[in-house]
């Protein structure tokens, strides 16, 4: 869903970590780019032979996290995202839900978004090194991704992130194409902090009305009326998902899409911010040659856990059962803790996986076909839970979600491994790449 994101950089053709990074020139020495022959046919740049393997491992790990978080929203109305914890949970179900919110929710969309920005930077540097056209192809890539996202959002699951990624990608290209490396972090922090600032402005505005009891009561009454209407929409959506036809669910997804896009200021700026951090990680060479920056990753592993974990726990506690649509000081403080905690924890997760990528190499095949696996997750689980499929809506206890997710993802890893032994791309990645280059791409290896 929107708060969890996906990293989509199929067919990013870069050298393995045991080779020099692609393309070096003096103006960008941090990326380790070296000259490369020009006019290279994209079909001859076999991604199965020229990849930064640790990035595939990171994508695979993030794919597991995305499923762990999204799973709740395959079996709960999407608009309930602002209502906090399901009030019907108790005991073990409530404990598992709290752990997922503290350790996973809001922690994996930053990771995926950083990888998306990293993929952009890698493709740009490679094209620049061989003086090949880039911007037209990349804009076409984003346009096709936007179409994929719109279709996925309306036809399969309203929690789609692809459309938002495409829109953020356009903004990044148009506004930050030539931003100096040193400024990427600064802009990133501005965008990540924007929703928090807006929430605090709302909370302070409401607090300032306490001197006028009538005005304060009127404002809070409007918020409560909207909250009541939201609860009614959530209940109606649950009925449609549980027993409605596919056509009825398409109508519900249209309503969910309006709700999601109507609150874009809380989703889009942070994603764009993490895109820029990903670009910074490539521009400074940290994700190009992680073996030369192990101290950086060790430090972020430590500080990310030391700072991020307490803040994530605090945020989960403050937002437990809170209605995010009402900007109270408690909600604003909870969002602040959650946002800062997510920044540190996502960088800790990135650092931990990067440092341990050799031991986690089995995740790489799933990461290489992340788009395909992401779409399969939505297709399979909406069919499983929705009334036009198996109709198991609401029948899986929350505590069981962890085990179901781990089992399903294990199957995805196995199937991805088998698939990538014979093919260069996942099916969705192949379609995307073929549409970008306007010709059928070779599918089989060898």
JSON list of C-alpha atoms in Angstrom, two decimals, residues 130-319:
[
{"chain": "A", "resi": 130, "resn": "UNK", "atom": "CA", "xyz": [28.61, 5.91, -22.88]},
{"chain": "A", "resi": 131, "resn": "UNK", "atom": "CA", "xyz": [26.95, 9.15, -24.02]},
{"chain": "A", "resi": 132, "resn": "UNK", "atom": "CA", "xyz": [23.73, 7.30, -24.72]},
{"chain": "A", "resi": 133, "resn": "UNK", "atom": "CA", "xyz": [20.24, 8.85, -24.68]},
{"chain": "A", "resi": 134, "resn": "UNK", "atom": "CA", "xyz": [18.61, 8.57, -21.29]},
{"chain": "A", "resi": 135, "resn": "UNK", "atom": "CA", "xyz": [15.86, 11.05, -20.49]},
{"chain": "A", "resi": 136, "resn": "UNK", "atom": "CA", "xyz": [13.45, 9.97, -23.19]},
{"chain": "A", "resi": 137, "resn": "UNK", "atom": "CA", "xyz": [13.78, 6.32, -22.24]},
{"chain": "A", "resi": 138, "resn": "UNK", "atom": "CA", "xyz": [13.47, 7.04, -18.54]},
{"chain": "A", "resi": 139, "resn": "UNK", "atom": "CA", "xyz": [10.38, 9.20, -18.97]},
{"chain": "A", "resi": 140, "resn": "UNK", "atom": "CA", "xyz": [8.85, 6.42, -21.07]},
{"chain": "A", "resi": 141, "resn": "UNK", "atom": "CA", "xyz": [9.74, 3.98, -18.30]},
{"chain": "A", "resi": 142, "resn": "UNK", "atom": "CA", "xyz": [7.91, 6.16, -15.79]},
{"chain": "A", "resi": 143, "resn": "UNK", "atom": "CA", "xyz": [4.90, 6.59, -18.07]},
{"chain": "A", "resi": 144, "resn": "UNK", "atom": "CA", "xyz": [4.56, 2.83, -18.50]},
{"chain": "A", "resi": 145, "resn": "UNK", "atom": "CA", "xyz": [4.97, 2.35, -14.76]},
{"chain": "A", "resi": 146, "resn": "UNK", "atom": "CA", "xyz": [2.17, 4.87, -14.22]},
{"chain": "A", "resi": 147, "resn": "UNK", "atom": "CA", "xyz": [-0.10, 2.84, -16.53]},
{"chain": "A", "resi": 148, "resn": "UNK", "atom": "CA", "xyz": [0.83, -0.37, -14.69]},
{"chain": "A", "resi": 149, "resn": "UNK", "atom": "CA", "xyz": [0.06, 1.34, -11.40]},
{"chain": "A", "resi": 150, "resn": "UNK", "atom": "CA", "xyz": [-3.31, 2.72, -12.50]},
{"chain": "A", "resi": 151, "resn": "UNK", "atom": "CA", "xyz": [-4.36, -0.71, -13.78]},
{"chain": "A", "resi": 152, "resn": "UNK", "atom": "CA", "xyz": [-3.17, -2.41, -10.60]},
{"chain": "A", "resi": 153, "resn": "UNK", "atom": "CA", "xyz": [-4.89, 0.16, -8.38]},
{"chain": "A", "resi": 154, "resn": "UNK", "atom": "CA", "xyz": [-8.27, -0.08, -10.12]},
{"chain": "A", "resi": 155, "resn": "UNK", "atom": "CA", "xyz": [-8.37, -3.71, -11.22]},
{"chain": "A", "resi": 156, "resn": "UNK", "atom": "CA", "xyz": [-6.57, -5.55, -8.42]},
{"chain": "A", "resi": 157, "resn": "UNK", "atom": "CA", "xyz": [-5.80, -3.65, -5.21]},
{"chain": "A", "resi": 158, "resn": "UNK", "atom": "CA", "xyz": [-6.19, 0.00, -4.25]},
{"chain": "A", "resi": 159, "resn": "UNK", "atom": "CA", "xyz": [-3.06, -0.04, -2.08]},
{"chain": "A", "resi": 160, "resn": "UNK", "atom": "CA", "xyz": [-0.90, 0.18, -5.21]},
{"chain": "A", "resi": 161, "resn": "UNK", "atom": "CA", "xyz": [2.37, 2.09, -4.96]},
{"chain": "A", "resi": 162, "resn": "UNK", "atom": "CA", "xyz": [3.44, 1.97, -8.61]},
{"chain": "A", "resi": 163, "resn": "UNK", "atom": "CA", "xyz": [1.39, 4.97, -9.69]},
{"chain": "A", "resi": 164, "resn": "UNK", "atom": "CA", "xyz": [2.75, 7.08, -6.83]},
{"chain": "A", "resi": 165, "resn": "UNK", "atom": "CA", "xyz": [6.30, 5.99, -7.65]},
{"chain": "A", "resi": 166, "resn": "UNK", "atom": "CA", "xyz": [5.82, 7.03, -11.26]},
{"chain": "A", "resi": 167, "resn": "UNK", "atom": "CA", "xyz": [4.48, 10.45, -10.25]},
{"chain": "A", "resi": 168, "resn": "UNK", "atom": "CA", "xyz": [7.36, 10.96, -7.79]},
{"chain": "A", "resi": 169, "resn": "UNK", "atom": "CA", "xyz": [9.78, 9.88, -10.50]},
{"chain": "A", "resi": 170, "resn": "UNK", "atom": "CA", "xyz": [8.48, 12.59, -12.82]},
{"chain": "A", "resi": 171, "resn": "UNK", "atom": "CA", "xyz": [8.92, 15.19, -10.07]},
{"chain": "A", "resi": 172, "resn": "UNK", "atom": "CA", "xyz": [12.46, 13.98, -9.36]},
{"chain": "A", "resi": 173, "resn": "UNK", "atom": "CA", "xyz": [13.41, 14.18, -13.04]},
{"chain": "A", "resi": 174, "resn": "UNK", "atom": "CA", "xyz": [11.83, 17.60, -13.59]},
{"chain": "A", "resi": 175, "resn": "UNK", "atom": "CA", "xyz": [12.99, 19.34, -10.40]},
{"chain": "A", "resi": 176, "resn": "UNK", "atom": "CA", "xyz": [16.08, 17.50, -9.19]},
{"chain": "A", "resi": 177, "resn": "UNK", "atom": "CA", "xyz": [17.77, 16.32, -12.36]},
{"chain": "A", "resi": 178, "resn": "UNK", "atom": "CA", "xyz": [20.87, 18.47, -11.79]},
{"chain": "A", "resi": 179, "resn": "UNK", "atom": "CA", "xyz": [20.81, 18.86, -8.01]},
{"chain": "A", "resi": 180, "resn": "UNK", "atom": "CA", "xyz": [24.37, 18.70, -6.60]},
{"chain": "A", "resi": 181, "resn": "UNK", "atom": "CA", "xyz": [25.12, 15.64, -4.52]},
{"chain": "A", "resi": 182, "resn": "UNK", "atom": "CA", "xyz": [25.64, 17.65, -1.35]},
{"chain": "A", "resi": 183, "resn": "UNK", "atom": "CA", "xyz": [22.12, 19.07, -1.51]},
{"chain": "A", "resi": 184, "resn": "UNK", "atom": "CA", "xyz": [20.28, 15.78, -2.02]},
{"chain": "A", "resi": 185, "resn": "UNK", "atom": "CA", "xyz": [20.22, 14.97, 1.70]},
{"chain": "A", "resi": 186, "resn": "UNK", "atom": "CA", "xyz": [18.98, 18.45, 2.58]},
{"chain": "A", "resi": 187, "resn": "UNK", "atom": "CA", "xyz": [16.08, 18.29, 0.15]},
{"chain": "A", "resi": 188, "resn": "UNK", "atom": "CA", "xyz": [15.34, 14.74, 1.26]},
{"chain": "A", "resi": 189, "resn": "UNK", "atom": "CA", "xyz": [14.94, 15.79, 4.88]},
{"chain": "A", "resi": 190, "resn": "UNK", "atom": "CA", "xyz": [12.65, 18.66, 3.87]},
{"chain": "A", "resi": 191, "resn": "UNK", "atom": "CA", "xyz": [10.31, 16.33, 2.01]},
{"chain": "A", "resi": 192, "resn": "UNK", "atom": "CA", "xyz": [10.36, 13.65, 4.70]},
{"chain": "A", "resi": 193, "resn": "UNK", "atom": "CA", "xyz": [9.54, 16.23, 7.37]},
{"chain": "A", "resi": 194, "resn": "UNK", "atom": "CA", "xyz": [6.75, 17.93, 5.42]},
{"chain": "A", "resi": 195, "resn": "UNK", "atom": "CA", "xyz": [3.84, 15.70, 6.59]},
{"chain": "A", "resi": 196, "resn": "UNK", "atom": "CA", "xyz": [5.05, 16.02, 10.18]},
{"chain": "A", "resi": 197, "resn": "UNK", "atom": "CA", "xyz": [5.16, 19.81, 9.89]},
{"chain": "A", "resi": 198, "resn": "UNK", "atom": "CA", "xyz": [1.65, 19.89, 8.46]},
{"chain": "A", "resi": 199, "resn": "UNK", "atom": "CA", "xyz": [0.34, 17.67, 11.26]},
{"chain": "A", "resi": 200, "resn": "UNK", "atom": "CA", "xyz": [1.91, 19.94, 13.88]},
{"chain": "A", "resi": 201, "resn": "UNK", "atom": "CA", "xyz": [0.42, 23.02, 12.20]},
{"chain": "A", "resi": 202, "resn": "UNK", "atom": "CA", "xyz": [-2.99, 21.39, 12.37]},
{"chain": "A", "resi": 203, "resn": "UNK", "atom": "CA", "xyz": [-2.51, 20.36, 16.00]},
{"chain": "A", "resi": 204, "resn": "UNK", "atom": "CA", "xyz": [-1.33, 23.84, 17.01]},
{"chain": "A", "resi": 205, "resn": "UNK", "atom": "CA", "xyz": [-4.22, 25.45, 15.14]},
{"chain": "A", "resi": 206, "resn": "UNK", "atom": "CA", "xyz": [-6.72, 23.32, 17.07]},
{"chain": "A", "resi": 207, "resn": "UNK", "atom": "CA", "xyz": [-4.89, 23.91, 20.35]},
{"chain": "A", "resi": 208, "resn": "UNK", "atom": "CA", "xyz": [-4.99, 27.68, 19.77]},
{"chain": "A", "resi": 209, "resn": "UNK", "atom": "CA", "xyz": [-8.80, 27.61, 19.66]},
{"chain": "A", "resi": 210, "resn": "UNK", "atom": "CA", "xyz": [-9.10, 26.36, 23.23]},
{"chain": "A", "resi": 211, "resn": "UNK", "atom": "CA", "xyz": [-9.49, 29.95, 24.40]},
{"chain": "A", "resi": 212, "resn": "UNK", "atom": "CA", "xyz": [-12.74, 30.07, 22.45]},
{"chain": "A", "resi": 213, "resn": "UNK", "atom": "CA", "xyz": [-14.80, 27.08, 23.67]},
{"chain": "A", "resi": 214, "resn": "UNK", "atom": "CA", "xyz": [-17.50, 27.51, 21.02]},
{"chain": "A", "resi": 215, "resn": "UNK", "atom": "CA", "xyz": [-15.03, 27.65, 18.14]},
{"chain": "A", "resi": 216, "resn": "UNK", "atom": "CA", "xyz": [-13.05, 24.73, 19.54]},
{"chain": "A", "resi": 217, "resn": "UNK", "atom": "CA", "xyz": [-16.19, 22.63, 19.96]},
{"chain": "A", "resi": 218, "resn": "UNK", "atom": "CA", "xyz": [-17.31, 23.48, 16.43]},
{"chain": "A", "resi": 219, "resn": "UNK", "atom": "CA", "xyz": [-13.98, 22.45, 14.89]},
{"chain": "A", "resi": 220, "resn": "UNK", "atom": "CA", "xyz": [-13.78, 19.23, 16.87]},
{"chain": "A", "resi": 221, "resn": "UNK", "atom": "CA", "xyz": [-17.39, 18.51, 15.99]},
{"chain": "A", "resi": 222, "resn": "UNK", "atom": "CA", "xyz": [-16.54, 18.73, 12.29]},
{"chain": "A", "resi": 223, "resn": "UNK", "atom": "CA", "xyz": [-13.62, 16.35, 12.77]},
{"chain": "A", "resi": 224, "resn": "UNK", "atom": "CA", "xyz": [-15.81, 13.91, 14.67]},
{"chain": "A", "resi": 225, "resn": "UNK", "atom": "CA", "xyz": [-18.48, 14.06, 11.97]},
{"chain": "A", "resi": 226, "resn": "UNK", "atom": "CA", "xyz": [-15.89, 13.25, 9.32]},
{"chain": "A", "resi": 227, "resn": "UNK", "atom": "CA", "xyz": [-14.50, 10.45, 11.49]},
{"chain": "A", "resi": 228, "resn": "UNK", "atom": "CA", "xyz": [-17.99, 8.98, 11.84]},
{"chain": "A", "resi": 229, "resn": "UNK", "atom": "CA", "xyz": [-18.47, 9.13, 8.07]},
{"chain": "A", "resi": 230, "resn": "UNK", "atom": "CA", "xyz": [-15.09, 7.44, 7.62]},
{"chain": "A", "resi": 231, "resn": "UNK", "atom": "CA", "xyz": [-16.11, 4.59, 9.91]},
{"chain": "A", "resi": 232, "resn": "UNK", "atom": "CA", "xyz": [-19.26, 4.12, 7.83]},
{"chain": "A", "resi": 233, "resn": "UNK", "atom": "CA", "xyz": [-17.25, 4.04, 4.59]},
{"chain": "A", "resi": 234, "resn": "UNK", "atom": "CA", "xyz": [-14.88, 1.49, 6.10]},
{"chain": "A", "resi": 235, "resn": "UNK", "atom": "CA", "xyz": [-17.78, -0.74, 7.16]},
{"chain": "A", "resi": 236, "resn": "UNK", "atom": "CA", "xyz": [-19.33, -0.50, 3.69]},
{"chain": "A", "resi": 237, "resn": "UNK", "atom": "CA", "xyz": [-15.99, -1.31, 2.05]},
{"chain": "A", "resi": 238, "resn": "UNK", "atom": "CA", "xyz": [-15.58, -4.38, 4.25]},
{"chain": "A", "resi": 239, "resn": "UNK", "atom": "CA", "xyz": [-18.96, -5.69, 3.08]},
{"chain": "A", "resi": 240, "resn": "UNK", "atom": "CA", "xyz": [-18.05, -5.17, -0.56]},
{"chain": "A", "resi": 241, "resn": "UNK", "atom": "CA", "xyz": [-14.66, -6.86, -0.20]},
{"chain": "A", "resi": 242, "resn": "UNK", "atom": "CA", "xyz": [-16.13, -9.77, 1.73]},
{"chain": "A", "resi": 243, "resn": "UNK", "atom": "CA", "xyz": [-19.10, -10.54, -0.51]},
{"chain": "A", "resi": 244, "resn": "UNK", "atom": "CA", "xyz": [-19.14, -8.18, -3.49]},
{"chain": "A", "resi": 245, "resn": "UNK", "atom": "CA", "xyz": [-18.52, -8.96, -7.12]},
{"chain": "A", "resi": 246, "resn": "UNK", "atom": "CA", "xyz": [-15.35, -7.99, -8.93]},
{"chain": "A", "resi": 247, "resn": "UNK", "atom": "CA", "xyz": [-17.18, -5.06, -10.57]},
{"chain": "A", "resi": 248, "resn": "UNK", "atom": "CA", "xyz": [-18.38, -3.85, -7.16]},
{"chain": "A", "resi": 249, "resn": "UNK", "atom": "CA", "xyz": [-14.82, -4.06, -5.90]},
{"chain": "A", "resi": 250, "resn": "UNK", "atom": "CA", "xyz": [-13.61, -1.96, -8.83]},
{"chain": "A", "resi": 251, "resn": "UNK", "atom": "CA", "xyz": [-16.08, 0.71, -7.74]},
{"chain": "A", "resi": 252, "resn": "UNK", "atom": "CA", "xyz": [-14.78, 0.48, -4.19]},
{"chain": "A", "resi": 253, "resn": "UNK", "atom": "CA", "xyz": [-11.22, 0.78, -5.42]},
{"chain": "A", "resi": 254, "resn": "UNK", "atom": "CA", "xyz": [-12.16, 3.97, -7.25]},
{"chain": "A", "resi": 255, "resn": "UNK", "atom": "CA", "xyz": [-13.38, 5.41, -3.96]},
{"chain": "A", "resi": 256, "resn": "UNK", "atom": "CA", "xyz": [-10.21, 4.20, -2.21]},
{"chain": "A", "resi": 257, "resn": "UNK", "atom": "CA", "xyz": [-8.08, 5.79, -4.93]},
{"chain": "A", "resi": 258, "resn": "UNK", "atom": "CA", "xyz": [-9.81, 9.13, -4.43]},
{"chain": "A", "resi": 259, "resn": "UNK", "atom": "CA", "xyz": [-9.18, 8.86, -0.70]},
{"chain": "A", "resi": 260, "resn": "UNK", "atom": "CA", "xyz": [-5.53, 7.97, -1.19]},
{"chain": "A", "resi": 261, "resn": "UNK", "atom": "CA", "xyz": [-4.73, 10.57, -3.84]},
{"chain": "A", "resi": 262, "resn": "UNK", "atom": "CA", "xyz": [-6.71, 13.17, -1.91]},
{"chain": "A", "resi": 263, "resn": "UNK", "atom": "CA", "xyz": [-4.22, 12.77, 0.93]},
{"chain": "A", "resi": 264, "resn": "UNK", "atom": "CA", "xyz": [-1.20, 12.80, -1.37]},
{"chain": "A", "resi": 265, "resn": "UNK", "atom": "CA", "xyz": [0.68, 15.35, 0.72]},
{"chain": "A", "resi": 266, "resn": "UNK", "atom": "CA", "xyz": [1.17, 12.70, 3.41]},
{"chain": "A", "resi": 267, "resn": "UNK", "atom": "CA", "xyz": [2.39, 10.01, 0.98]},
{"chain": "A", "resi": 268, "resn": "UNK", "atom": "CA", "xyz": [4.22, 11.68, -1.91]},
{"chain": "A", "resi": 269, "resn": "UNK", "atom": "CA", "xyz": [6.78, 14.03, -0.27]},
{"chain": "A", "resi": 270, "resn": "UNK", "atom": "CA", "xyz": [8.40, 11.36, 1.95]},
{"chain": "A", "resi": 271, "resn": "UNK", "atom": "CA", "xyz": [8.69, 8.95, -1.00]},
{"chain": "A", "resi": 272, "resn": "UNK", "atom": "CA", "xyz": [10.37, 11.67, -3.05]},
{"chain": "A", "resi": 273, "resn": "UNK", "atom": "CA", "xyz": [12.69, 12.38, -0.13]},
{"chain": "A", "resi": 274, "resn": "UNK", "atom": "CA", "xyz": [13.80, 8.76, 0.05]},
{"chain": "A", "resi": 275, "resn": "UNK", "atom": "CA", "xyz": [14.31, 8.73, -3.72]},
{"chain": "A", "resi": 276, "resn": "UNK", "atom": "CA", "xyz": [16.85, 11.51, -3.20]},
{"chain": "A", "resi": 277, "resn": "UNK", "atom": "CA", "xyz": [18.61, 9.62, -0.40]},
{"chain": "A", "resi": 278, "resn": "UNK", "atom": "CA", "xyz": [18.96, 6.67, -2.77]},
{"chain": "A", "resi": 279, "resn": "UNK", "atom": "CA", "xyz": [20.53, 8.92, -5.37]},
{"chain": "A", "resi": 280, "resn": "UNK", "atom": "CA", "xyz": [22.93, 10.23, -2.71]},
{"chain": "A", "resi": 281, "resn": "UNK", "atom": "CA", "xyz": [23.94, 6.70, -1.75]},
{"chain": "A", "resi": 282, "resn": "UNK", "atom": "CA", "xyz": [24.92, 6.05, -5.37]},
{"chain": "A", "resi": 283, "resn": "UNK", "atom": "CA", "xyz": [26.51, 9.45, -6.01]},
{"chain": "A", "resi": 284, "resn": "UNK", "atom": "CA", "xyz": [28.80, 9.01, -3.01]},
{"chain": "A", "resi": 285, "resn": "UNK", "atom": "CA", "xyz": [29.66, 5.44, -4.00]},
{"chain": "A", "resi": 286, "resn": "UNK", "atom": "CA", "xyz": [28.24, 3.84, -0.87]},
{"chain": "A", "resi": 287, "resn": "UNK", "atom": "CA", "xyz": [25.84, 1.52, -2.68]},
{"chain": "A", "resi": 288, "resn": "UNK", "atom": "CA", "xyz": [28.14, 1.12, -5.68]},
{"chain": "A", "resi": 289, "resn": "UNK", "atom": "CA", "xyz": [31.12, -0.23, -3.73]},
{"chain": "A", "resi": 290, "resn": "UNK", "atom": "CA", "xyz": [29.81, -1.10, -0.26]},
{"chain": "A", "resi": 291, "resn": "UNK", "atom": "CA", "xyz": [32.99, -3.06, 0.47]},
{"chain": "A", "resi": 292, "resn": "UNK", "atom": "CA", "xyz": [34.83, 0.29, 0.52]},
{"chain": "A", "resi": 293, "resn": "UNK", "atom": "CA", "xyz": [32.27, 1.86, 2.87]},
{"chain": "A", "resi": 294, "resn": "UNK", "atom": "CA", "xyz": [31.78, -0.82, 5.48]},
{"chain": "A", "resi": 295, "resn": "UNK", "atom": "CA", "xyz": [32.45, 1.65, 8.30]},
{"chain": "A", "resi": 296, "resn": "UNK", "atom": "CA", "xyz": [29.59, 3.83, 7.05]},
{"chain": "A", "resi": 297, "resn": "UNK", "atom": "CA", "xyz": [27.18, 0.88, 7.08]},
{"chain": "A", "resi": 298, "resn": "UNK", "atom": "CA", "xyz": [28.39, -0.33, 10.48]},
{"chain": "A", "resi": 299, "resn": "UNK", "atom": "CA", "xyz": [27.79, 3.11, 11.95]},
{"chain": "A", "resi": 300, "resn": "UNK", "atom": "CA", "xyz": [24.31, 3.37, 10.47]},
{"chain": "A", "resi": 301, "resn": "UNK", "atom": "CA", "xyz": [23.49, -0.13, 11.58]},
{"chain": "A", "resi": 302, "resn": "UNK", "atom": "CA", "xyz": [24.28, 0.89, 15.17]},
{"chain": "A", "resi": 303, "resn": "UNK", "atom": "CA", "xyz": [22.84, 4.39, 15.25]},
{"chain": "A", "resi": 304, "resn": "UNK", "atom": "CA", "xyz": [19.82, 3.29, 13.26]},
{"chain": "A", "resi": 305, "resn": "UNK", "atom": "CA", "xyz": [18.93, 0.63, 15.81]},
{"chain": "A", "resi": 306, "resn": "UNK", "atom": "CA", "xyz": [19.86, 2.70, 18.87]},
{"chain": "A", "resi": 307, "resn": "UNK", "atom": "CA", "xyz": [17.86, 5.73, 17.77]},
{"chain": "A", "resi": 308, "resn": "UNK", "atom": "CA", "xyz": [15.28, 4.17, 15.49]},
{"chain": "A", "resi": 309, "resn": "UNK", "atom": "CA", "xyz": [13.98, 1.36, 17.68]},
{"chain": "A", "resi": 310, "resn": "UNK", "atom": "CA", "xyz": [12.98, 3.48, 20.70]},
{"chain": "A", "resi": 311, "resn": "UNK", "atom": "CA", "xyz": [11.35, 6.07, 18.46]},
{"chain": "A", "resi": 312, "resn": "UNK", "atom": "CA", "xyz": [9.49, 3.39, 16.52]},
{"chain": "A", "resi": 313, "resn": "UNK", "atom": "CA", "xyz": [8.20, 1.88, 19.76]},
{"chain": "A", "resi": 314, "resn": "UNK", "atom": "CA", "xyz": [7.18, 5.31, 21.04]},
{"chain": "A", "resi": 315, "resn": "UNK", "atom": "CA", "xyz": [5.40, 6.14, 17.79]},
{"chain": "A", "resi": 316, "resn": "UNK", "atom": "CA", "xyz": [3.55, 2.83, 17.73]},
{"chain": "A", "resi": 317, "resn": "UNK", "atom": "CA", "xyz": [2.40, 3.43, 21.28]},
{"chain": "A", "resi": 318, "resn": "UNK", "atom": "CA", "xyz": [1.22, 6.99, 20.69]},
{"chain": "A", "resi": 319, "resn": "UNK", "atom": "CA", "xyz": [-0.62, 6.09, 17.50]}
]
